Each structure stands twice: as C-alpha cells, then as structure tokens.
mmCIF file of C-alpha atoms in Angstrom:
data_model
loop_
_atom_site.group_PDB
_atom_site.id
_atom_site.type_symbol
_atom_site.label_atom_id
_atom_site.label_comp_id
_atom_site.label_asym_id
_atom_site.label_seq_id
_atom_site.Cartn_x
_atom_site.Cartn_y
_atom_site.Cartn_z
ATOM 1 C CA UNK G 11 44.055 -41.749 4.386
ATOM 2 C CA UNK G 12 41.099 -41.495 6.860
ATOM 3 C CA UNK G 13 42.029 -37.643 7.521
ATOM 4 C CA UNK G 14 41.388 -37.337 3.641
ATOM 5 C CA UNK G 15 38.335 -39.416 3.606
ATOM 6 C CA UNK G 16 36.714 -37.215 6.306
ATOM 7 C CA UNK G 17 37.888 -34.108 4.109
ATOM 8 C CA UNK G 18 36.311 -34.950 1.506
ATOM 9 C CA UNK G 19 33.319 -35.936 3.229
ATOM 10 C CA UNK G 20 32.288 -32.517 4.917
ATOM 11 C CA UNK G 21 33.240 -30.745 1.451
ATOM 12 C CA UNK G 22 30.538 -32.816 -0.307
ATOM 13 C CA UNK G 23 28.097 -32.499 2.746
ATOM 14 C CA UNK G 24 28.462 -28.855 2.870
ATOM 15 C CA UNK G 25 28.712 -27.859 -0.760
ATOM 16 C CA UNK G 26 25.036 -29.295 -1.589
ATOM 17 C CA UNK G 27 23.613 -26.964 0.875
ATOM 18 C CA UNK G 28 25.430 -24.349 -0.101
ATOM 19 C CA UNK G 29 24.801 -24.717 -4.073
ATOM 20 C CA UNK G 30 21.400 -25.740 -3.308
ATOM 21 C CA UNK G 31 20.828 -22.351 -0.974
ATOM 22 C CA UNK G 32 22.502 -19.814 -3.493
ATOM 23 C CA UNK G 33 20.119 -21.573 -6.171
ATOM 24 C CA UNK G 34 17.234 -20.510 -4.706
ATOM 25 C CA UNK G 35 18.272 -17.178 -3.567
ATOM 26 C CA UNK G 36 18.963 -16.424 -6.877
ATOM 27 C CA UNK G 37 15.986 -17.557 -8.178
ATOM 28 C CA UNK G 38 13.768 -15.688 -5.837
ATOM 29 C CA UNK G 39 16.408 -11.946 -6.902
ATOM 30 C CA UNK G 40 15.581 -12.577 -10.602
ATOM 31 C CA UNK G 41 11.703 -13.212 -9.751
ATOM 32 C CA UNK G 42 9.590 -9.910 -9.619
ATOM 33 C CA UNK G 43 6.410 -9.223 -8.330
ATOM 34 C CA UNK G 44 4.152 -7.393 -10.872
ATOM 35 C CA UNK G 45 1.357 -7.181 -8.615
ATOM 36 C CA UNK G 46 0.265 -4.523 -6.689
ATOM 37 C CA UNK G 47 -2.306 -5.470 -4.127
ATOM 38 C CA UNK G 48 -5.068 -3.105 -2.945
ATOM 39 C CA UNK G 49 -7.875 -3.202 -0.885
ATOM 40 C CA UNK G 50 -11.394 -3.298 -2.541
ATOM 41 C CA UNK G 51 -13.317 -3.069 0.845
ATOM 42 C CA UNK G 52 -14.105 0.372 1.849
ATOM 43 C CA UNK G 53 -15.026 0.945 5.566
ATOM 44 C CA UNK G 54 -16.538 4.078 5.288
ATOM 45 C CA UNK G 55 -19.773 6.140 4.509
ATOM 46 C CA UNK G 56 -19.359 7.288 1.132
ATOM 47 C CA UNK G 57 -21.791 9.822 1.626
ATOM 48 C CA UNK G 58 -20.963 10.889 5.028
ATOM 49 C CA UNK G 59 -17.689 11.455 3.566
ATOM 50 C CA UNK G 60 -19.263 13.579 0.822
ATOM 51 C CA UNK G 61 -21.413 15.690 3.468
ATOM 52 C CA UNK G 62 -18.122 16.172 5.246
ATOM 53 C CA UNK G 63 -16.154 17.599 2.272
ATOM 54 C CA UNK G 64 -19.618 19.913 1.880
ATOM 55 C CA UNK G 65 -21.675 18.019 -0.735
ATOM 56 C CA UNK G 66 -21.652 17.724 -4.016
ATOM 57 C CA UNK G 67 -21.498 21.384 -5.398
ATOM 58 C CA UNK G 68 -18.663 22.126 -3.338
ATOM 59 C CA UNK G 69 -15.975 19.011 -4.750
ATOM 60 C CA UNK G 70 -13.967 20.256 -7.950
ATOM 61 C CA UNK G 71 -12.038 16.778 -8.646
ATOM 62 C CA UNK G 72 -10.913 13.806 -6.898
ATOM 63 C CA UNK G 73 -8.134 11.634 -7.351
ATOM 64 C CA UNK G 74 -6.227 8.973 -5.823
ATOM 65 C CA UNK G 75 -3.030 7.201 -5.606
ATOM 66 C CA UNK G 76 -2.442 3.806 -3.742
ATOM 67 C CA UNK G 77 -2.839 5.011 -0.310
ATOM 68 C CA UNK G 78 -3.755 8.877 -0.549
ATOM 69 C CA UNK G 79 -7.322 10.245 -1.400
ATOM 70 C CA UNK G 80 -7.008 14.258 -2.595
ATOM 71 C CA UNK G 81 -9.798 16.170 -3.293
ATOM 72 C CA UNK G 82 -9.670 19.742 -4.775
ATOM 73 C CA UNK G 83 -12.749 21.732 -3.337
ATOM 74 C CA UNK G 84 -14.068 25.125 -4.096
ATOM 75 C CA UNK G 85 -14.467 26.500 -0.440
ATOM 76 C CA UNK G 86 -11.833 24.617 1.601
ATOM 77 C CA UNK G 87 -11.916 27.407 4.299
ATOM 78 C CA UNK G 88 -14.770 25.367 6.949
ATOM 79 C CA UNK G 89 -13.108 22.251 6.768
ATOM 80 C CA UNK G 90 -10.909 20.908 9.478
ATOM 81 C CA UNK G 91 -9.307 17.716 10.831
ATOM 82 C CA UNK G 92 -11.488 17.048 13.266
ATOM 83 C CA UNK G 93 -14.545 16.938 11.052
ATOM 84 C CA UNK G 94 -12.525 13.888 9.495
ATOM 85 C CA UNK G 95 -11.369 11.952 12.863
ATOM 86 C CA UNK G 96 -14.848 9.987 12.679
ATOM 87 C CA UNK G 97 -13.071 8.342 8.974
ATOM 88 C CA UNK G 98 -10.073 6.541 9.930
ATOM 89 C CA UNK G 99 -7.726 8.300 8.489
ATOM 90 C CA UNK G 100 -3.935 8.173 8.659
ATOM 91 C CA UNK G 101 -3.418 11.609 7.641
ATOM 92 C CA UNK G 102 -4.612 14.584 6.738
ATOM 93 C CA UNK G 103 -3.144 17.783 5.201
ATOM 94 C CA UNK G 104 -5.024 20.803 3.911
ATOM 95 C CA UNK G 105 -4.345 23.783 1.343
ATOM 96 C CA UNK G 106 -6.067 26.424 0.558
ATOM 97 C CA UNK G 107 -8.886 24.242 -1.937
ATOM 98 C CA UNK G 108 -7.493 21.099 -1.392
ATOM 99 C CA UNK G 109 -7.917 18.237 1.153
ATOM 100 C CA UNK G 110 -5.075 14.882 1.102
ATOM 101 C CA UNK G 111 -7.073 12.227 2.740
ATOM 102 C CA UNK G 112 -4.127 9.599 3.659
ATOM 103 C CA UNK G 113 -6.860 6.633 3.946
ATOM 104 C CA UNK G 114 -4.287 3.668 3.240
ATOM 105 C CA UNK G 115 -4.673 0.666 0.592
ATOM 106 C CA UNK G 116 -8.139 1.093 -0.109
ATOM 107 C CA UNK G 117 -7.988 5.057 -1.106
ATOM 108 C CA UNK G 118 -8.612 4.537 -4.672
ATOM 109 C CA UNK G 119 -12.121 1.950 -4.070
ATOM 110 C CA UNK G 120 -12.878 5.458 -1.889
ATOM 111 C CA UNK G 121 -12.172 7.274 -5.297
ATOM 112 C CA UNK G 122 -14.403 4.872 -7.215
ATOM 113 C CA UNK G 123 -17.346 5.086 -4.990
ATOM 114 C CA UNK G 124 -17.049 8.529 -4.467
ATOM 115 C CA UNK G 125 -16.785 9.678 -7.916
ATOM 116 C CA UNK G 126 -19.789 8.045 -8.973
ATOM 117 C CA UNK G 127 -21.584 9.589 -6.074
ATOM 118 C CA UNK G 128 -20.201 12.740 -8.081
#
C-alpha cells in the first residue's frame, strides 16, 4: 500500500507541471506577433547622403524595404563604395543606375527624410 501511495504521489506532482508547461507553450504557438518594429532614429546626414548619391538632379526614385535603401540614379557610373563607408552601411551593391544601400532597421525613416529632401 505505501509503494502505491508514493505512485500516485509523483504522478500527481509531475503531471501539474507538465499540463501546466504544455498550456503555456501552446498558448504562446497560437499567439502571433503582428508587429513589425523599426527604427525611427536615423544616424545619418540626410544631405550628405544626398551629395554622395550626386544631388538632387541626379536621383530618379527611391525606395525602401525594412532594412534595404535602393535608389535608382541617372549617372551611377562615379559612384563607388568607398564614397559610402563614412554611412554605416551593412552593404552595398551597385548596377548600372542603381545603388542598394543595406542600412538596417531604420532604412525606410532614411527613405522618408530623404524623399522629402527630393
């Protein structure tokens, strides 16, 4: 009889942890996160960065996604990477007229500053 006592005893005490623990876990699978959180802060020059890309006249377009900043130009030919190094960038990749900025969580505030500079 005290065998069976003891049996029951650890089924009890480990069952509520384990109901309790697959309760939650399936609570937090069902939840979703329908926020998408970027940065607002922008760290850079706006118009340094437009002097870099060669001033107004010379941008076509800009757009952004989350992290990337791309900016169709009309003379792409003069600019290089190293003219962006001083912009802490993550990446950089170049076409013939068009520049991907890889700036991070904050490229589209960059977009929104930049085209209203436009």
């Amino acid at each position: 009889m005290h065998k069976f006592r003891w049996i029951i005893l650890n089924i009890i005490c480990l069952s509520i942890p384990y109901f309790y623990a697959k309760h939650k876990a399936k609570k937090i699978l069902t939840s979703t996160n329908n926020q998408l959180k970027t940065s607002d802060k922008v760290e850079i020059d706006i118009d340094e960065l437009l002097s870099t890309l060669g001033g107004k006249e010379n941008i076509v377009n800009v757009s952004a996604t989350i992290s990337t900043l791309k900016v169709n130009v009309k003379n792409g030919l003069t600019l290089n990477k190293e003219q962006f190094s001083k912009f802490k960038i993550n990446g950089f990749m170049k076409n013939k007229n068009q520049i991907i900025l890889v700036f991070g969580d904050n490229a589209q505030a960059i977009n929104e500053q930049l085209t209203r500079k436009i």
